[in-house]
Amino acid sequence: MEKAIIGGTGVYDAGDGYSKKVKTKYGEVELDILNIDGEEIIFLPRHGKGHSVPPHLINYRANMMALREIGVKYIYSTAAVGSCNDKYEPGDVVVIKDFLDFTKSRPVTFFEGGDESVKHVDMSDPYCRNLREKFYATAKEQGLSIKGDAVYVCTEGPRFETAQEINMFKKMGGDVVGMTSVPEVVLAKELGMCYATVGIISNWCTGVKEEITLHDIQGTIEKNKEKITDIFIKIFQQ
Ligand code: HPA
């Protein structure tokens, strides 16, 4: 089982399948195994079924280790994000190409010293270039318009940002803001898995335009989620 989809906010399934529990050193993870035209593709809802785990409490290490242990090499994920770049409006789809890390209290690595040698993982291409390019190409074939590449600012949450924080992120080159890409992308890299994220813009960030509501966020994701997961599956079948 080499291919997996991690569903972010609003993306809680990608087809029918059976569930499988995987035990890791960091905890147990329940994965959905989908059978798509004879091929098994793994689906993991990042926040748990029914969105019960907040971003700062997700067991990222268990999730990523479970995927690795089951044999995963390629991961596509979705992320609901706010936009602080005028170019990207609610409803738009972007491909995440880099991140700025503003998390504060999460385990961010598998490397914890002890007997292990010190490892510093390379971050020059945190989101797999190959998977990103394939997403662009297949989205075009399937008629899904992608607005462009985006720099993801990862905040700790679960609160939204202040208007001044958003001003700062804009000045630093951030395009979109979410609460989950770090450490997920970093842990994938540490385990040698190719990982990419497609951002669905669900709202304007604080202070950019109107106020944010969870209702708006879920509505905009609804419109895009099936098309995006279908594209992931098409790529996995190539
Ligand atoms: N900020 C942080 N995380 C988010 C947002 C936001 O505006 N929208 C969706 N996830």
CSV table of C-alpha atoms and ligand atoms in Angstrom, one decimal:
chain,number,residue,atom,x,y,z
A,1,MET,CA,0.0,0.0,0.0
A,2,GLU,CA,2.1,2.8,-1.3
A,3,LYS,CA,-0.3,5.7,-1.8
A,4,ALA,CA,-2.3,7.7,0.7
A,5,ILE,CA,-4.6,10.8,0.9
A,6,ILE,CA,-4.8,12.8,4.1
A,7,GLY,CA,-8.0,14.7,4.2
A,8,GLY,CA,-8.1,18.1,5.9
A,9,THR,CA,-11.0,20.1,7.2
A,10,GLY,CA,-14.2,19.2,5.3
A,11,VAL,CA,-12.6,16.2,3.5
A,12,TYR,CA,-13.6,13.2,5.6
A,13,ASP,CA,-13.9,10.5,3.0
A,14,ALA,CA,-12.7,9.6,-0.5
A,15,GLY,CA,-14.7,6.5,-1.2
A,16,ASP,CA,-15.8,3.2,0.3
A,17,GLY,CA,-13.4,0.9,2.1
A,18,TYR,CA,-12.6,-0.9,5.3
A,19,SER,CA,-10.8,0.4,8.3
A,20,LYS,CA,-7.5,-0.8,9.7
A,21,LYS,CA,-5.8,0.0,12.9
A,22,VAL,CA,-2.0,0.5,12.9
A,23,LYS,CA,0.0,0.5,16.1
A,24,THR,CA,3.0,2.7,16.2
A,25,LYS,CA,5.5,3.8,18.9
A,26,TYR,CA,3.5,7.1,19.1
A,27,GLY,CA,0.0,5.7,19.3
A,28,GLU,CA,-2.6,3.8,17.3
A,29,VAL,CA,-4.0,5.2,14.1
A,30,GLU,CA,-7.2,4.1,12.3
A,31,LEU,CA,-6.8,4.2,8.5
A,32,ASP,CA,-9.4,3.7,5.8
A,33,ILE,CA,-8.3,1.4,3.1
A,34,LEU,CA,-10.1,2.2,-0.1
A,35,ASN,CA,-10.3,-0.3,-3.0
A,36,ILE,CA,-10.3,1.7,-6.2
A,37,ASP,CA,-10.4,-0.4,-9.4
A,38,GLY,CA,-8.5,-3.1,-7.6
A,39,GLU,CA,-5.9,-0.9,-6.1
A,40,GLU,CA,-5.7,-0.1,-2.4
A,41,ILE,CA,-5.4,3.6,-1.5
A,42,ILE,CA,-5.2,4.7,2.1
A,43,PHE,CA,-7.3,7.6,3.4
A,44,LEU,CA,-6.6,9.3,6.7
A,45,PRO,CA,-8.9,12.1,8.0
A,46,ARG,CA,-6.4,14.4,9.7
A,47,HIS,CA,-8.8,15.7,12.4
A,48,GLY,CA,-10.4,12.3,13.0
A,49,LYS,CA,-13.8,11.3,11.7
A,50,GLY,CA,-16.3,14.2,12.4
A,51,HIS,CA,-13.5,16.7,12.9
A,52,SER,CA,-12.9,16.0,16.6
A,53,VAL,CA,-9.2,16.6,17.0
A,54,PRO,CA,-8.0,20.3,17.0
A,55,PRO,CA,-4.9,21.1,15.0
A,56,HIS,CA,-2.5,21.5,18.0
A,57,LEU,CA,-3.6,18.1,19.4
A,58,ILE,CA,-3.3,16.0,16.3
A,59,ASN,CA,-0.9,13.1,16.8
A,60,TYR,CA,1.1,13.9,13.7
A,61,ARG,CA,3.9,11.5,14.5
A,62,ALA,CA,1.6,8.6,15.0
A,63,ASN,CA,-0.2,9.5,11.7
A,64,MET,CA,2.9,9.7,9.6
A,65,MET,CA,4.6,6.7,11.2
A,66,ALA,CA,1.5,4.6,10.6
A,67,LEU,CA,1.5,5.5,6.9
A,68,ARG,CA,5.2,4.7,6.7
A,69,GLU,CA,4.8,1.4,8.5
A,70,ILE,CA,2.0,0.3,6.1
A,71,GLY,CA,4.3,0.9,3.2
A,72,VAL,CA,3.2,4.4,2.0
A,73,LYS,CA,5.6,6.3,-0.3
A,74,TYR,CA,3.4,9.0,-1.8
A,75,ILE,CA,0.9,11.2,0.0
A,76,TYR,CA,-1.4,13.9,-1.2
A,77,SER,CA,-3.2,16.0,1.4
A,78,THR,CA,-5.8,18.7,1.4
A,79,ALA,CA,-5.8,21.8,3.7
A,80,ALA,CA,-8.4,24.4,4.3
A,81,VAL,CA,-6.6,27.7,4.4
A,82,GLY,CA,-7.3,31.4,4.9
A,83,SER,CA,-5.9,33.8,2.3
A,84,CYS,CA,-3.9,36.9,3.0
A,85,ASN,CA,-3.0,37.4,-0.6
A,86,ASP,CA,-5.5,39.4,-2.8
A,87,LYS,CA,-4.7,37.0,-5.7
A,88,TYR,CA,-6.3,34.1,-3.9
A,89,GLU,CA,-10.0,34.3,-3.1
A,90,PRO,CA,-12.3,32.0,-1.1
A,91,GLY,CA,-13.2,29.0,-3.3
A,92,ASP,CA,-9.8,29.1,-5.1
A,93,VAL,CA,-7.5,26.1,-5.2
A,94,VAL,CA,-3.7,26.5,-4.7
A,95,VAL,CA,-0.7,24.2,-4.6
A,96,ILE,CA,1.4,24.7,-1.5
A,97,LYS,CA,5.1,25.1,-2.4
A,98,ASP,CA,6.8,26.2,0.9
A,99,PHE,CA,6.0,27.1,4.5
A,100,LEU,CA,6.7,29.5,7.3
A,101,ASP,CA,6.5,27.8,10.7
A,102,PHE,CA,4.7,29.7,13.5
A,103,THR,CA,3.8,26.7,15.6
A,104,LYS,CA,4.7,26.6,19.3
A,105,SER,CA,4.0,23.5,21.2
A,106,ARG,CA,4.1,20.4,19.0
A,107,PRO,CA,6.5,17.5,18.7
A,108,VAL,CA,8.1,18.4,15.4
A,109,THR,CA,10.5,15.6,14.7
A,110,PHE,CA,11.2,11.9,15.0
A,111,PHE,CA,14.8,12.6,15.9
A,112,GLU,CA,15.1,12.9,19.6
A,113,GLY,CA,18.8,12.3,20.3
A,114,GLY,CA,19.8,9.4,22.6
A,115,ASP,CA,21.6,6.7,20.6
A,116,GLU,CA,20.5,8.2,17.3
A,117,SER,CA,22.9,10.4,15.3
A,118,VAL,CA,21.8,14.0,14.9
A,119,LYS,CA,19.9,14.5,11.6
A,120,HIS,CA,18.9,17.8,10.0
A,121,VAL,CA,16.5,17.1,7.2
A,122,ASP,CA,16.8,19.2,4.0
A,123,MET,CA,13.9,21.7,3.4
A,124,SER,CA,14.8,23.1,0.0
A,125,ASP,CA,11.7,21.4,-1.5
A,126,PRO,CA,9.5,20.5,1.4
A,127,TYR,CA,6.5,19.7,-0.8
A,128,CYS,CA,7.4,17.1,-3.4
A,129,ARG,CA,8.0,18.8,-6.8
A,130,ASN,CA,7.0,15.7,-8.7
A,131,LEU,CA,3.6,15.3,-7.0
A,132,ARG,CA,3.0,19.1,-7.4
A,133,GLU,CA,3.7,19.0,-11.1
A,134,LYS,CA,1.5,15.9,-11.5
A,135,PHE,CA,-1.3,17.7,-9.7
A,136,TYR,CA,-1.1,20.7,-12.0
A,137,ALA,CA,-1.1,18.5,-15.1
A,138,THR,CA,-4.0,16.3,-14.1
A,139,ALA,CA,-6.1,19.2,-12.7
A,140,LYS,CA,-5.8,20.8,-16.2
A,141,GLU,CA,-6.9,17.7,-17.9
A,142,GLN,CA,-9.9,17.4,-15.5
A,143,GLY,CA,-10.9,21.0,-15.8
A,144,LEU,CA,-10.0,22.1,-12.3
A,145,SER,CA,-8.5,25.6,-12.3
A,146,ILE,CA,-5.5,26.1,-9.9
A,147,LYS,CA,-4.8,29.7,-9.0
A,148,GLY,CA,-1.1,29.2,-8.4
A,149,ASP,CA,1.6,28.3,-5.9
A,150,ALA,CA,1.3,29.4,-2.3
A,151,VAL,CA,3.5,29.9,0.8
A,152,TYR,CA,1.7,28.3,3.8
A,153,VAL,CA,2.0,30.0,7.1
A,154,CYS,CA,1.4,27.5,9.9
A,155,THR,CA,0.0,28.9,13.1
A,156,GLU,CA,-0.5,27.1,16.4
A,157,GLY,CA,-4.3,27.7,16.7
A,158,PRO,CA,-6.9,26.8,17.5
A,159,ARG,CA,-7.6,30.5,17.7
A,160,PHE,CA,-7.6,32.4,14.4
A,161,GLU,CA,-4.9,35.0,13.9
A,162,THR,CA,-5.0,38.7,14.9
A,163,ALA,CA,-5.1,41.3,12.1
A,164,GLN,CA,-1.6,42.4,13.0
A,165,GLU,CA,-0.3,38.9,12.8
A,166,ILE,CA,-1.8,38.6,9.3
A,167,ASN,CA,-0.1,41.9,8.3
A,168,MET,CA,3.2,40.5,9.5
A,169,PHE,CA,2.7,37.2,7.6
A,170,LYS,CA,1.9,39.1,4.4
A,171,LYS,CA,5.1,41.1,4.8
A,172,MET,CA,7.1,37.9,5.2
A,173,GLY,CA,5.8,36.4,2.0
A,174,GLY,CA,3.0,34.2,3.3
A,175,ASP,CA,0.0,33.7,1.0
A,176,VAL,CA,-2.2,31.4,2.9
A,177,VAL,CA,-2.6,30.5,6.6
A,178,GLY,CA,-3.6,27.2,8.2
A,179,MET,CA,-2.8,25.2,11.4
A,180,THR,CA,-1.7,21.8,10.3
A,181,SER,CA,1.0,21.6,7.6
A,182,VAL,CA,3.8,21.8,10.1
A,183,PRO,CA,4.9,19.3,11.3
A,184,GLU,CA,3.1,17.0,8.9
A,185,VAL,CA,5.2,17.9,5.9
A,186,VAL,CA,8.4,17.8,8.0
A,187,LEU,CA,7.7,14.3,9.4
A,188,ALA,CA,6.9,13.0,5.9
A,189,LYS,CA,10.3,14.2,4.8
A,190,GLU,CA,12.0,12.7,7.8
A,191,LEU,CA,10.5,9.3,6.9
A,192,GLY,CA,11.4,9.7,3.2
A,193,MET,CA,7.9,9.9,1.9
A,194,CYS,CA,6.9,12.2,-1.1
A,195,TYR,CA,4.3,14.6,0.2
A,196,ALA,CA,2.3,17.4,-1.4
A,197,THR,CA,-0.6,19.6,-0.2
A,198,VAL,CA,-3.4,21.2,-2.2
A,199,GLY,CA,-4.9,24.3,-0.4
A,200,ILE,CA,-8.6,25.1,-0.6
A,201,ILE,CA,-9.1,28.8,0.2
A,202,SER,CA,-12.0,28.8,2.6
A,203,ASN,CA,-11.9,32.4,3.9
A,204,TRP,CA,-10.1,35.7,3.9
A,205,CYS,CA,-7.7,35.9,6.8
A,206,THR,CA,-8.5,38.1,9.8
A,207,GLY,CA,-8.7,41.8,8.9
A,208,VAL,CA,-8.3,41.2,5.1
A,209,LYS,CA,-12.0,41.4,4.2
A,210,GLU,CA,-15.1,40.2,6.1
A,211,GLU,CA,-15.2,38.1,9.3
A,212,ILE,CA,-14.5,34.4,9.3
A,213,THR,CA,-17.1,31.8,10.1
A,214,LEU,CA,-16.7,28.0,10.3
A,215,HIS,CA,-19.9,27.8,8.2
A,216,ASP,CA,-18.2,29.7,5.3
A,217,ILE,CA,-15.2,27.5,5.6
A,218,GLN,CA,-17.2,24.3,5.2
A,219,GLY,CA,-19.3,25.6,2.4
A,220,THR,CA,-16.4,26.5,0.1
A,221,ILE,CA,-14.6,23.2,0.7
A,222,GLU,CA,-17.8,21.3,-0.2
A,223,LYS,CA,-17.6,22.7,-3.7
A,224,ASN,CA,-14.1,21.5,-4.4
A,225,LYS,CA,-13.3,18.5,-2.4
A,226,GLU,CA,-14.6,15.7,-4.6
A,227,LYS,CA,-12.8,17.1,-7.7
A,228,ILE,CA,-9.6,17.3,-5.8
A,229,THR,CA,-9.7,13.8,-4.3
A,230,ASP,CA,-10.7,12.4,-7.7
A,231,ILE,CA,-7.6,14.0,-9.2
A,232,PHE,CA,-5.4,12.5,-6.4
A,233,ILE,CA,-6.9,9.1,-7.2
A,234,LYS,CA,-6.4,9.6,-11.0
A,235,ILE,CA,-2.7,10.4,-10.4
A,236,PHE,CA,-2.3,7.4,-8.2
A,237,GLN,CA,-3.7,5.2,-11.0
A,238,GLN,CA,-1.3,6.5,-13.6
B,1,HPA,N1,-6.3,30.9,9.7
B,1,HPA,C1,-5.8,29.7,10.2
B,1,HPA,N2,-6.2,28.6,9.8
B,1,HPA,C2,-7.2,28.5,8.9
B,1,HPA,C3,-7.8,29.6,8.4
B,1,HPA,C4,-7.4,30.9,8.8
B,1,HPA,O1,-7.8,32.0,8.4
B,1,HPA,N3,-8.8,29.2,7.6
B,1,HPA,C5,-8.8,27.9,7.6
B,1,HPA,N4,-7.8,27.4,8.4
